[in-house]
PDB file of C-alpha atoms in Angstrom:
ATOM      1  CA  UNK A   1      36.410 199.191  43.696  1.00  0.00           C
ATOM      2  CA  UNK A   2      37.396 199.863  40.082  1.00  0.00           C
ATOM      3  CA  UNK A   3      38.958 203.103  38.901  1.00  0.00           C
ATOM      4  CA  UNK A   4      35.736 203.976  37.087  1.00  0.00           C
ATOM      5  CA  UNK A   5      33.697 203.453  40.279  1.00  0.00           C
ATOM      6  CA  UNK A   6      36.118 205.614  42.268  1.00  0.00           C
ATOM      7  CA  UNK A   7      35.850 208.344  39.641  1.00  0.00           C
ATOM      8  CA  UNK A   8      32.058 208.193  39.745  1.00  0.00           C
ATOM      9  CA  UNK A   9      32.118 208.331  43.541  1.00  0.00           C
ATOM     10  CA  UNK A  10      34.189 211.531  43.585  1.00  0.00           C
ATOM     11  CA  UNK A  11      31.878 214.185  44.980  1.00  0.00           C
ATOM     12  CA  UNK A  12      33.608 216.942  43.060  1.00  0.00           C
ATOM     13  CA  UNK A  13      36.303 216.676  40.456  1.00  0.00           C
ATOM     14  CA  UNK A  14      39.648 217.371  42.077  1.00  0.00           C
ATOM     15  CA  UNK A  15      42.173 219.128  39.913  1.00  0.00           C
ATOM     16  CA  UNK A  16      45.817 218.447  40.463  1.00  0.00           C
ATOM     17  CA  UNK A  17      48.493 221.057  40.993  1.00  0.00           C
ATOM     18  CA  UNK A  18      51.341 221.371  38.504  1.00  0.00           C
ATOM     19  CA  UNK A  19      53.644 219.534  40.925  1.00  0.00           C
ATOM     20  CA  UNK A  20      51.102 216.737  41.455  1.00  0.00           C
ATOM     21  CA  UNK A  21      50.666 216.349  37.698  1.00  0.00           C
ATOM     22  CA  UNK A  22      54.430 216.103  37.361  1.00  0.00           C
ATOM     23  CA  UNK A  23      54.450 213.149  39.783  1.00  0.00           C
ATOM     24  CA  UNK A  24      51.478 211.572  37.992  1.00  0.00           C
ATOM     25  CA  UNK A  25      53.201 211.967  34.604  1.00  0.00           C
ATOM     26  CA  UNK A  26      56.206 210.072  35.967  1.00  0.00           C
ATOM     27  CA  UNK A  27      54.005 207.337  37.442  1.00  0.00           C
ATOM     28  CA  UNK A  28      52.113 206.994  34.146  1.00  0.00           C
ATOM     29  CA  UNK A  29      55.445 206.541  32.376  1.00  0.00           C
ATOM     30  CA  UNK A  30      56.745 204.003  34.902  1.00  0.00           C
ATOM     31  CA  UNK A  31      55.069 200.779  33.850  1.00  0.00           C
ATOM     32  CA  UNK A  32      53.601 199.324  37.047  1.00  0.00           C
ATOM     33  CA  UNK A  33      54.591 202.297  39.193  1.00  0.00           C
ATOM     34  CA  UNK A  34      57.711 202.826  41.246  1.00  0.00           C
ATOM     35  CA  UNK A  35      59.199 203.741  44.578  1.00  0.00           C
ATOM     36  CA  UNK A  36      60.075 207.301  45.583  1.00  0.00           C
ATOM     37  CA  UNK A  37      63.678 206.873  44.391  1.00  0.00           C
ATOM     38  CA  UNK A  38      62.405 205.753  40.955  1.00  0.00           C
ATOM     39  CA  UNK A  39      60.200 208.831  40.753  1.00  0.00           C
ATOM     40  CA  UNK A  40      63.006 211.200  41.787  1.00  0.00           C
ATOM     41  CA  UNK A  41      65.284 209.624  39.175  1.00  0.00           C
ATOM     42  CA  UNK A  42      62.856 210.732  36.433  1.00  0.00           C
ATOM     43  CA  UNK A  43      62.910 214.405  37.459  1.00  0.00           C
ATOM     44  CA  UNK A  44      65.121 216.913  35.678  1.00  0.00           C
ATOM     45  CA  UNK A  45      67.749 218.770  37.691  1.00  0.00           C
ATOM     46  CA  UNK A  46      67.424 220.109  40.282  1.00  0.00           C
ATOM     47  CA  UNK A  47      65.757 216.994  41.635  1.00  0.00           C
ATOM     48  CA  UNK A  48      63.272 217.412  44.492  1.00  0.00           C
ATOM     49  CA  UNK A  49      63.976 216.179  47.994  1.00  0.00           C
ATOM     50  CA  UNK A  50      62.790 212.708  48.979  1.00  0.00           C
ATOM     51  CA  UNK A  51      60.418 214.232  51.540  1.00  0.00           C
ATOM     52  CA  UNK A  52      58.903 216.538  48.911  1.00  0.00           C
ATOM     53  CA  UNK A  53      58.008 213.631  46.624  1.00  0.00           C
ATOM     54  CA  UNK A  54      56.732 211.652  49.623  1.00  0.00           C
ATOM     55  CA  UNK A  55      54.442 214.572  50.508  1.00  0.00           C
ATOM     56  CA  UNK A  56      53.075 214.771  46.953  1.00  0.00           C
ATOM     57  CA  UNK A  57      52.425 211.023  46.962  1.00  0.00           C
ATOM     58  CA  UNK A  58      50.569 211.296  50.276  1.00  0.00           C
ATOM     59  CA  UNK A  59      48.394 214.069  48.818  1.00  0.00           C
ATOM     60  CA  UNK A  60      47.767 212.038  45.654  1.00  0.00           C
ATOM     61  CA  UNK A  61      46.883 209.003  47.784  1.00  0.00           C
ATOM     62  CA  UNK A  62      44.416 211.066  49.834  1.00  0.00           C
ATOM     63  CA  UNK A  63      42.874 212.384  46.596  1.00  0.00           C
ATOM     64  CA  UNK A  64      42.611 208.733  45.443  1.00  0.00           C
ATOM     65  CA  UNK A  65      44.841 209.198  42.401  1.00  0.00           C
ATOM     66  CA  UNK A  66      47.548 206.758  43.536  1.00  0.00           C
ATOM     67  CA  UNK A  67      47.707 203.525  45.458  1.00  0.00           C
ATOM     68  CA  UNK A  68      50.666 201.777  47.027  1.00  0.00           C
ATOM     69  CA  UNK A  69      51.893 198.401  48.130  1.00  0.00           C
ATOM     70  CA  UNK A  70      54.715 197.461  50.441  1.00  0.00           C
ATOM     71  CA  UNK A  71      57.737 195.919  48.763  1.00  0.00           C
ATOM     72  CA  UNK A  72      60.071 195.241  51.681  1.00  0.00           C
ATOM     73  CA  UNK A  73      60.998 196.954  54.915  1.00  0.00           C
ATOM     74  CA  UNK A  74      60.004 200.583  54.626  1.00  0.00           C
ATOM     75  CA  UNK A  75      59.962 200.565  50.826  1.00  0.00           C
ATOM     76  CA  UNK A  76      56.682 201.107  49.029  1.00  0.00           C
ATOM     77  CA  UNK A  77      55.849 201.153  45.357  1.00  0.00           C
ATOM     78  CA  UNK A  78      53.301 203.676  44.165  1.00  0.00           C
ATOM     79  CA  UNK A  79      51.055 203.261  41.140  1.00  0.00           C
ATOM     80  CA  UNK A  80      48.357 205.375  39.456  1.00  0.00           C
ATOM     81  CA  UNK A  81      44.705 204.525  40.126  1.00  0.00           C
ATOM     82  CA  UNK A  82      43.612 206.520  37.111  1.00  0.00           C
ATOM     83  CA  UNK A  83      44.989 206.551  33.587  1.00  0.00           C
ATOM     84  CA  UNK A  84      46.297 209.651  31.870  1.00  0.00           C
ATOM     85  CA  UNK A  85      43.367 209.407  29.415  1.00  0.00           C
ATOM     86  CA  UNK A  86      40.819 209.230  32.262  1.00  0.00           C
ATOM     87  CA  UNK A  87      42.331 212.259  33.999  1.00  0.00           C
ATOM     88  CA  UNK A  88      42.503 214.201  30.731  1.00  0.00           C
ATOM     89  CA  UNK A  89      38.859 213.361  30.039  1.00  0.00           C
ATOM     90  CA  UNK A  90      37.880 214.595  33.525  1.00  0.00           C
ATOM     91  CA  UNK A  91      39.844 217.845  33.112  1.00  0.00           C
ATOM     92  CA  UNK A  92      38.372 218.529  29.692  1.00  0.00           C
ATOM     93  CA  UNK A  93      34.850 217.751  30.945  1.00  0.00           C
ATOM     94  CA  UNK A  94      35.392 220.212  33.802  1.00  0.00           C
ATOM     95  CA  UNK A  95      36.585 222.880  31.340  1.00  0.00           C
ATOM     96  CA  UNK A  96      33.644 222.129  29.057  1.00  0.00           C
ATOM     97  CA  UNK A  97      31.143 222.456  31.912  1.00  0.00           C
ATOM     98  CA  UNK A  98      32.808 225.484  33.547  1.00  0.00           C
ATOM     99  CA  UNK A  99      33.534 227.619  30.497  1.00  0.00           C
ATOM    100  CA  UNK A 100      31.302 226.375  27.687  1.00  0.00           C
ATOM    101  CA  UNK A 101      28.010 225.561  29.400  1.00  0.00           C
ATOM    102  CA  UNK A 102      28.615 221.863  28.865  1.00  0.00           C
ATOM    103  CA  UNK A 103      28.752 222.274  25.079  1.00  0.00           C
ATOM    104  CA  UNK A 104      31.458 220.259  23.375  1.00  0.00           C
ATOM    105  CA  UNK A 105      30.771 222.109  20.141  1.00  0.00           C
ATOM    106  CA  UNK A 106      31.369 225.493  21.798  1.00  0.00           C
ATOM    107  CA  UNK A 107      34.600 224.240  23.329  1.00  0.00           C
ATOM    108  CA  UNK A 108      35.930 222.884  20.043  1.00  0.00           C
ATOM    109  CA  UNK A 109      34.823 226.040  18.213  1.00  0.00           C
ATOM    110  CA  UNK A 110      36.742 228.151  20.748  1.00  0.00           C
ATOM    111  CA  UNK A 111      39.963 226.216  20.201  1.00  0.00           C
ATOM    112  CA  UNK A 112      39.597 226.223  16.426  1.00  0.00           C
ATOM    113  CA  UNK A 113      39.026 229.997  16.399  1.00  0.00           C
ATOM    114  CA  UNK A 114      41.702 230.901  18.966  1.00  0.00           C
ATOM    115  CA  UNK A 115      44.494 228.540  17.902  1.00  0.00           C
ATOM    116  CA  UNK A 116      46.674 228.899  14.841  1.00  0.00           C
ATOM    117  CA  UNK A 117      46.151 225.611  13.041  1.00  0.00           C
ATOM    118  CA  UNK A 118      48.154 224.345  10.098  1.00  0.00           C
ATOM    119  CA  UNK A 119      46.357 223.058   7.020  1.00  0.00           C
ATOM    120  CA  UNK A 120      47.442 219.545   8.018  1.00  0.00           C
ATOM    121  CA  UNK A 121      45.903 219.945  11.493  1.00  0.00           C
ATOM    122  CA  UNK A 122      42.669 221.235   9.958  1.00  0.00           C
ATOM    123  CA  UNK A 123      42.591 218.273   7.567  1.00  0.00           C
ATOM    124  CA  UNK A 124      43.157 215.902  10.517  1.00  0.00           C
ATOM    125  CA  UNK A 125      40.265 217.501  12.421  1.00  0.00           C
ATOM    126  CA  UNK A 126      37.961 217.252   9.405  1.00  0.00           C
ATOM    127  CA  UNK A 127      38.953 213.605   8.924  1.00  0.00           C
ATOM    128  CA  UNK A 128      38.294 212.886  12.591  1.00  0.00           C
ATOM    129  CA  UNK A 129      34.882 214.557  12.485  1.00  0.00           C
ATOM    130  CA  UNK A 130      33.939 212.722   9.304  1.00  0.00           C
ATOM    131  CA  UNK A 131      34.954 209.380  10.825  1.00  0.00           C
ATOM    132  CA  UNK A 132      32.537 209.914  13.714  1.00  0.00           C
TER     133      UNK A 132
END
């Protein structure tokens, strides 16, 4: 089953906790994934316990965000089943549906009105809109 098929088969979009996103961010940065020790190595101090990261990976596996394969002995390598862009798209779609009645225009309008944008950022947005 492809990542896209898994995403389509999700009954309800599952958001990730801050801690789960932290693990996913590390996995997205580790090209091809990594073992628990690799993941822990990428944390800032204080580093989490091995069992804590293992628990997060189990949760992420059950939510179908990560997969794993056995390397040797009791060592497994974990890898993301969804890209950062796919997850971001799902989160933004959920925000769009939940807060803006599904309207992309309303969502963008909200951010433009509520954020302090520099002239350069405004020019970039105008250029992006014009290119579409």
